[in-house]
mmCIF file of C-alpha atoms in Angstrom:
data_model
loop_
_atom_site.group_PDB
_atom_site.id
_atom_site.type_symbol
_atom_site.label_atom_id
_atom_site.label_comp_id
_atom_site.label_asym_id
_atom_site.label_seq_id
_atom_site.Cartn_x
_atom_site.Cartn_y
_atom_site.Cartn_z
ATOM 1 C CA MET A 9 -16.625 -28.428 32.135
ATOM 2 C CA SER A 10 -15.465 -26.968 28.847
ATOM 3 C CA ALA A 11 -12.338 -24.849 28.722
ATOM 4 C CA LEU A 12 -12.744 -21.104 28.537
ATOM 5 C CA PRO A 13 -11.927 -19.613 25.118
ATOM 6 C CA GLU A 14 -8.478 -18.107 24.851
ATOM 7 C CA GLN A 15 -8.521 -14.327 25.184
ATOM 8 C CA PRO A 16 -6.552 -12.067 22.844
ATOM 9 C CA VAL A 17 -3.346 -10.501 24.077
ATOM 10 C CA VAL A 18 -2.618 -6.929 22.985
ATOM 11 C CA HIS A 19 0.997 -5.778 22.920
ATOM 12 C CA GLU A 20 1.804 -2.063 22.672
ATOM 13 C CA SER A 21 4.893 -2.219 20.500
ATOM 14 C CA GLY A 22 7.631 0.279 19.820
ATOM 15 C CA ILE A 23 7.555 -0.431 16.086
ATOM 16 C CA PRO A 24 7.400 2.923 14.252
ATOM 17 C CA MET A 25 4.002 3.453 12.628
ATOM 18 C CA TYR A 26 2.276 6.526 11.215
ATOM 19 C CA LEU A 27 -1.433 7.044 10.609
ATOM 20 C CA VAL A 28 -2.302 8.677 7.286
ATOM 21 C CA ARG A 29 -5.079 11.266 7.407
ATOM 22 C CA GLU A 30 -6.409 14.036 5.194
ATOM 23 C CA ARG A 31 -5.904 17.565 6.470
ATOM 24 C CA SER A 32 -7.163 20.962 5.429
ATOM 25 C CA GLY A 33 -5.162 23.129 3.088
ATOM 26 C CA ARG A 34 -4.303 23.515 -0.564
ATOM 27 C CA VAL A 35 -2.279 21.020 -2.597
ATOM 28 C CA GLU A 36 0.316 22.869 -4.641
ATOM 29 C CA GLN A 37 2.928 21.792 -7.133
ATOM 30 C CA GLY A 38 5.746 20.358 -5.038
ATOM 31 C CA THR A 39 3.464 19.013 -2.280
ATOM 32 C CA ARG A 40 4.890 15.637 -1.234
ATOM 33 C CA ASP A 41 2.069 14.185 0.914
ATOM 34 C CA SER A 42 -1.168 14.207 -1.033
ATOM 35 C CA VAL A 43 -4.123 12.503 -2.610
ATOM 36 C CA GLY A 44 -3.789 13.369 -6.287
ATOM 37 C CA GLY A 45 -1.728 16.443 -7.023
ATOM 38 C CA TRP A 46 1.583 16.485 -8.876
ATOM 39 C CA PRO A 47 3.508 13.203 -8.619
ATOM 40 C CA ILE A 48 7.164 13.328 -7.597
ATOM 41 C CA LEU A 49 8.520 10.522 -9.748
ATOM 42 C CA PRO A 50 11.863 8.684 -9.684
ATOM 43 C CA VAL A 51 14.574 9.653 -12.139
ATOM 44 C CA GLY A 52 13.779 8.185 -15.550
ATOM 45 C CA GLU A 53 10.245 7.062 -14.639
ATOM 46 C CA PRO A 54 7.423 8.648 -16.665
ATOM 47 C CA TRP A 55 3.875 9.035 -15.423
ATOM 48 C CA PRO A 56 2.671 5.391 -15.411
ATOM 49 C CA VAL A 57 0.433 4.174 -18.221
ATOM 50 C CA CYS A 58 -1.763 1.065 -18.051
ATOM 51 C CA PHE A 59 -1.407 -1.751 -20.579
ATOM 52 C CA CYS A 60 -4.679 -0.450 -22.069
ATOM 53 C CA GLY A 61 -3.065 2.903 -22.863
ATOM 54 C CA GLU A 62 -4.806 4.970 -20.174
ATOM 55 C CA ARG A 63 -2.672 7.205 -17.999
ATOM 56 C CA MET A 64 -2.932 5.922 -14.441
ATOM 57 C CA VAL A 65 -4.519 7.825 -11.580
ATOM 58 C CA LEU A 66 -2.256 9.060 -8.789
ATOM 59 C CA PHE A 67 -4.195 7.909 -5.726
ATOM 60 C CA PHE A 68 -1.694 9.106 -3.141
ATOM 61 C CA GLN A 69 1.943 9.892 -2.461
ATOM 62 C CA VAL A 70 3.761 10.320 0.855
ATOM 63 C CA ASP A 71 7.246 10.752 2.263
ATOM 64 C CA ILE A 72 7.902 7.800 4.561
ATOM 65 C CA PRO A 73 9.220 9.034 7.931
ATOM 66 C CA VAL A 74 12.897 8.248 8.478
ATOM 67 C CA ASP A 75 12.360 6.026 11.535
ATOM 68 C CA VAL A 76 10.125 3.557 9.667
ATOM 69 C CA ALA A 77 11.918 0.256 9.143
ATOM 70 C CA VAL A 78 13.565 -0.474 5.773
ATOM 71 C CA PHE A 79 11.939 2.284 3.691
ATOM 72 C CA GLY A 80 12.280 5.308 5.976
ATOM 73 C CA GLY A 81 13.213 8.420 4.002
ATOM 74 C CA GLU A 82 11.749 7.175 0.717
ATOM 75 C CA HIS A 83 8.897 8.620 -1.326
ATOM 76 C CA LEU A 84 5.936 6.303 -1.993
ATOM 77 C CA LEU A 85 3.522 6.757 -4.907
ATOM 78 C CA VAL A 86 0.468 4.576 -5.634
ATOM 79 C CA PHE A 87 -1.191 4.617 -9.069
ATOM 80 C CA GLN A 88 -4.026 2.619 -10.660
ATOM 81 C CA CYS A 89 -5.741 2.672 -14.050
ATOM 82 C CA PRO A 90 -8.992 4.699 -14.183
ATOM 83 C CA VAL A 91 -10.606 1.948 -16.288
ATOM 84 C CA HIS A 92 -9.299 -1.343 -14.859
ATOM 85 C CA ASN A 93 -10.246 -2.182 -11.287
ATOM 86 C CA ASP A 94 -9.747 -5.648 -9.826
ATOM 87 C CA ALA A 95 -8.228 -7.593 -6.950
ATOM 88 C CA VAL A 96 -4.723 -9.039 -7.209
ATOM 89 C CA GLY A 97 -3.574 -12.524 -6.358
ATOM 90 C CA ALA A 98 -1.536 -15.520 -7.441
ATOM 91 C CA ASP A 99 -3.544 -18.378 -8.978
ATOM 92 C CA ASP A 100 -1.218 -21.076 -7.668
ATOM 93 C CA GLY A 101 -0.356 -19.599 -4.286
ATOM 94 C CA SER A 102 3.203 -18.990 -5.418
ATOM 95 C CA GLU A 103 5.294 -16.784 -3.141
ATOM 96 C CA ARG A 104 8.099 -16.098 -5.620
ATOM 97 C CA LEU A 105 7.280 -13.280 -7.994
ATOM 98 C CA PRO A 106 8.306 -13.474 -11.669
ATOM 99 C CA GLU A 107 10.917 -11.322 -13.352
ATOM 100 C CA GLN A 108 9.691 -7.746 -13.820
ATOM 101 C CA PHE A 109 6.529 -8.558 -11.857
ATOM 102 C CA TRP A 110 5.672 -4.844 -11.766
ATOM 103 C CA ASP A 111 4.966 -5.069 -15.505
ATOM 104 C CA GLN A 112 4.007 -8.760 -15.891
ATOM 105 C CA PRO A 113 2.431 -9.821 -12.590
ATOM 106 C CA LEU A 114 1.293 -13.165 -11.257
ATOM 107 C CA GLY A 115 -2.191 -14.464 -12.050
ATOM 108 C CA SER A 116 -4.040 -15.420 -15.213
ATOM 109 C CA ASP A 117 -6.386 -12.426 -14.735
ATOM 110 C CA HIS A 118 -3.417 -10.096 -15.248
ATOM 111 C CA SER A 119 -1.863 -11.728 -18.304
ATOM 112 C CA GLU A 120 -2.145 -8.489 -20.288
ATOM 113 C CA GLY A 121 -0.060 -6.605 -17.746
ATOM 114 C CA ALA A 122 -0.337 -4.589 -14.552
ATOM 115 C CA PHE A 123 -3.079 -1.978 -14.190
ATOM 116 C CA TRP A 124 -1.313 -0.456 -11.192
ATOM 117 C CA ARG A 125 2.104 1.030 -10.434
ATOM 118 C CA ILE A 126 3.659 1.457 -6.996
ATOM 119 C CA LEU A 127 6.910 3.394 -6.812
ATOM 120 C CA LEU A 128 9.479 3.962 -4.067
ATOM 121 C CA HIS A 129 12.532 6.172 -4.413
ATOM 122 C CA ARG A 130 14.939 8.627 -2.782
ATOM 123 C CA ASP A 131 15.722 10.630 -5.918
ATOM 124 C CA ASP A 132 15.966 14.411 -5.702
ATOM 125 C CA THR A 133 13.421 15.064 -8.435
ATOM 126 C CA ASP A 134 10.898 17.816 -9.072
ATOM 127 C CA SER A 135 7.184 17.231 -9.361
ATOM 128 C CA ALA A 136 5.611 16.421 -12.712
ATOM 129 C CA GLY A 137 4.464 19.274 -14.882
ATOM 130 C CA ASP A 138 0.781 18.447 -14.746
ATOM 131 C CA ALA A 139 -1.527 17.361 -11.942
ATOM 132 C CA GLU A 140 -3.755 14.348 -11.431
ATOM 133 C CA SER A 141 -7.067 14.994 -13.233
ATOM 134 C CA TYR A 142 -9.410 12.314 -11.831
ATOM 135 C CA LEU A 143 -9.173 12.898 -8.076
ATOM 136 C CA GLN A 144 -9.774 15.994 -6.017
ATOM 137 C CA PRO A 145 -6.431 16.950 -4.474
ATOM 138 C CA ARG A 146 -6.168 16.573 -0.714
ATOM 139 C CA LEU A 147 -3.316 17.202 1.672
ATOM 140 C CA LEU A 148 -2.209 14.234 3.759
ATOM 141 C CA GLU A 149 -0.454 14.199 7.104
ATOM 142 C CA LEU A 150 1.370 11.336 8.769
ATOM 143 C CA SER A 151 1.012 11.224 12.547
ATOM 144 C CA PRO A 152 3.040 8.900 14.797
ATOM 145 C CA ALA A 153 0.918 6.371 16.674
ATOM 146 C CA THR A 154 1.352 3.296 18.845
ATOM 147 C CA GLU A 155 1.189 0.013 16.937
ATOM 148 C CA ARG A 156 -0.952 -2.287 19.059
ATOM 149 C CA ILE A 157 -0.451 -5.891 17.998
ATOM 150 C CA THR A 158 -3.205 -8.392 18.816
ATOM 151 C CA VAL A 159 -2.344 -12.076 19.170
ATOM 152 C CA TRP A 160 -5.052 -14.714 19.677
ATOM 153 C CA SER A 161 -2.719 -17.581 20.467
ATOM 154 C CA LEU A 162 0.675 -17.074 22.056
ATOM 155 C CA GLY A 163 1.732 -20.647 21.297
ATOM 156 C CA ASP A 164 5.435 -20.952 22.071
ATOM 157 C CA ALA A 165 5.883 -17.187 22.288
ATOM 158 C CA LEU A 166 6.731 -17.363 25.980
ATOM 159 C CA VAL A 167 9.865 -19.382 25.210
ATOM 160 C CA ASP A 168 10.868 -17.286 22.194
ATOM 161 C CA ASP A 169 13.981 -15.335 23.141
ATOM 162 C CA ARG A 170 13.589 -12.663 20.486
ATOM 163 C CA PRO A 171 12.509 -9.118 21.492
ATOM 164 C CA ALA A 172 8.798 -8.885 22.306
ATOM 165 C CA ASP A 173 8.070 -6.642 19.308
ATOM 166 C CA GLU A 174 9.470 -9.266 16.926
ATOM 167 C CA VAL A 175 7.625 -12.115 18.636
ATOM 168 C CA PHE A 176 4.251 -10.375 18.481
ATOM 169 C CA ALA A 177 4.775 -9.020 14.955
ATOM 170 C CA ALA A 178 5.444 -12.569 13.713
ATOM 171 C CA ARG A 179 2.198 -13.869 15.235
ATOM 172 C CA GLY A 180 -0.325 -11.049 15.401
ATOM 173 C CA ASN A 181 -2.137 -8.238 13.643
ATOM 174 C CA GLY A 182 -1.529 -4.514 13.912
ATOM 175 C CA VAL A 183 -4.262 -1.882 13.940
ATOM 176 C CA ASP A 184 -6.752 -1.642 11.088
ATOM 177 C CA GLU A 185 -5.859 1.829 9.830
ATOM 178 C CA PHE A 186 -4.530 3.680 6.813
ATOM 179 C CA LYS A 187 -0.904 3.608 7.881
ATOM 180 C CA VAL A 188 2.745 3.573 6.897
ATOM 181 C CA GLY A 189 5.039 1.220 8.794
ATOM 182 C CA GLY A 190 3.983 -0.977 11.664
ATOM 183 C CA VAL A 191 2.493 -4.456 11.276
ATOM 184 C CA PRO A 192 -0.214 -5.557 8.789
ATOM 185 C CA CYS A 193 -3.736 -6.189 10.045
ATOM 186 C CA TRP A 194 -4.506 -9.263 7.966
ATOM 187 C CA ALA A 195 -8.128 -9.806 6.925
ATOM 188 C CA GLN A 196 -7.263 -13.415 6.029
ATOM 189 C CA GLU A 197 -4.096 -15.501 6.304
ATOM 190 C CA ARG A 198 -0.804 -13.611 6.207
ATOM 191 C CA GLU A 199 1.003 -13.683 2.880
ATOM 192 C CA ASN A 200 4.710 -13.554 2.042
ATOM 193 C CA TYR A 201 6.396 -12.870 -1.271
ATOM 194 C CA VAL A 202 9.938 -13.092 -2.596
ATOM 195 C CA CYS A 203 11.346 -10.732 -5.202
ATOM 196 C CA PRO A 204 13.008 -12.331 -8.262
ATOM 197 C CA CYS A 205 16.276 -10.877 -6.932
ATOM 198 C CA GLY A 206 15.915 -13.277 -3.974
ATOM 199 C CA GLU A 207 14.943 -10.798 -1.234
ATOM 200 C CA LYS A 208 11.804 -11.318 0.837
ATOM 201 C CA LEU A 209 9.466 -8.359 0.350
ATOM 202 C CA SER A 210 9.004 -6.052 3.343
ATOM 203 C CA PHE A 211 5.825 -4.323 4.524
ATOM 204 C CA VAL A 212 5.430 -0.659 3.584
ATOM 205 C CA CYS A 213 1.848 0.536 3.881
ATOM 206 C CA GLN A 214 -1.755 -0.527 4.521
ATOM 207 C CA VAL A 215 -5.008 0.927 3.155
ATOM 208 C CA PRO A 216 -8.231 -0.282 4.865
ATOM 209 C CA GLU A 217 -11.181 -1.815 3.062
ATOM 210 C CA ASP A 218 -13.458 0.590 1.163
ATOM 211 C CA THR A 219 -11.134 3.565 1.493
ATOM 212 C CA GLY A 220 -12.483 6.103 -0.980
ATOM 213 C CA PHE A 221 -10.754 9.012 -2.713
ATOM 214 C CA ASP A 222 -13.073 11.830 -3.858
ATOM 215 C CA LYS A 223 -13.236 12.201 -7.622
ATOM 216 C CA HIS A 224 -13.708 15.393 -9.586
ATOM 217 C CA PRO A 225 -17.459 15.851 -10.301
ATOM 218 C CA ASP A 226 -16.877 15.943 -14.066
ATOM 219 C CA GLN A 227 -15.092 12.570 -14.134
ATOM 220 C CA PRO A 228 -17.006 9.311 -14.733
ATOM 221 C CA ALA A 229 -17.818 6.896 -11.934
ATOM 222 C CA GLN A 230 -15.205 4.217 -11.448
ATOM 223 C CA ASN A 231 -15.934 0.746 -12.781
ATOM 224 C CA PHE A 232 -17.101 -1.681 -10.063
ATOM 225 C CA THR A 233 -17.096 1.131 -7.538
ATOM 226 C CA PHE A 234 -18.398 1.000 -3.957
ATOM 227 C CA ASN A 235 -19.143 4.759 -4.066
ATOM 228 C CA SER A 236 -20.149 6.646 -7.195
ATOM 229 C CA ASP A 237 -18.480 9.833 -5.894
ATOM 230 C CA GLN A 238 -15.162 8.170 -5.108
ATOM 231 C CA TYR A 239 -12.465 6.011 -6.638
ATOM 232 C CA GLY A 240 -10.987 3.091 -4.730
ATOM 233 C CA LEU A 241 -7.948 0.863 -5.068
ATOM 234 C CA PHE A 242 -8.351 -2.781 -6.114
ATOM 235 C CA LEU A 243 -12.168 -2.975 -5.752
ATOM 236 C CA GLY A 244 -11.953 -1.474 -2.278
ATOM 237 C CA ASN A 245 -10.208 -4.537 -0.835
ATOM 238 C CA MET A 246 -7.833 -4.287 2.092
ATOM 239 C CA LEU A 247 -4.524 -3.320 0.533
ATOM 240 C CA TYR A 248 -1.114 -4.239 1.889
ATOM 241 C CA ILE A 249 1.886 -2.871 0.008
ATOM 242 C CA PHE A 250 5.133 -4.817 0.145
ATOM 243 C CA ALA A 251 8.366 -3.883 -1.603
ATOM 244 C CA CYS A 252 11.849 -5.192 -2.261
ATOM 245 C CA PRO A 253 14.292 -4.087 0.458
ATOM 246 C CA ALA A 254 17.162 -4.399 -2.033
ATOM 247 C CA ARG A 255 15.472 -1.736 -4.184
ATOM 248 C CA CYS A 256 16.211 -3.649 -7.377
ATOM 249 C CA HIS A 257 13.758 -1.380 -9.232
ATOM 250 C CA PRO A 258 11.681 1.668 -8.181
ATOM 251 C CA ALA A 259 8.536 -0.314 -9.090
ATOM 252 C CA ALA A 260 9.539 -3.546 -7.288
ATOM 253 C CA ALA A 261 6.479 -3.378 -5.039
ATOM 254 C CA TRP A 262 3.580 -5.817 -4.780
ATOM 255 C CA PRO A 263 -0.046 -5.103 -3.772
ATOM 256 C CA VAL A 264 -1.626 -7.798 -1.593
ATOM 257 C CA THR A 265 -5.432 -7.596 -1.512
ATOM 258 C CA GLN A 266 -7.791 -9.325 0.923
ATOM 259 C CA ASN A 267 -11.308 -8.955 2.275
#
């Protein structure tokens, strides 16, 4: 008689996690949680420009709630070029990122430079003087939710003396949602990266596959789009944002893409 397949185990963790959702209302200058709108940039950082010369699109920005591990209390902004649209990955499987990887990233496909910019900061700065022109502005809200971690094989977890949240987070997947904090829901194998400063990057945010952001009707369709009325990040792949916990640079953040 063949053995029964192992059943998944779901652990309701206490790891702080917030779902990101659009809400009704008007985006105004100074709004901190938004799709599009007026970016609130770090001190000394201009509106990002792609290596091709195009000003990047502000896809979203949010204040990370203070109880989220590592980056609580920081402001997150995610930009991408309106022309360049691709997945991101290391050709050789390297986990250590090169110096100034936010400008000169891994991968032969990105030898000209980065077409994205991800920023994290705590600076007391005002919003930029002009608003994002490609995307229709939308208010965002972050709602606390329970991070349910699914593990398919407990392995030696039962003899691991760490707290249950740590044990499950090291082995399983969190929920498949647009979220800040919590545990990644990996579409493929989990990935780890090390900043050139020596710190292991920490998880910040996840954007599910084919998440679309409504464009202004008078703007062109995005290249390689999955929806002619929307723009997406990194070809619509699952997006996992990791960043340097030492905060060696406001742009020391790496986008991991999978499908």
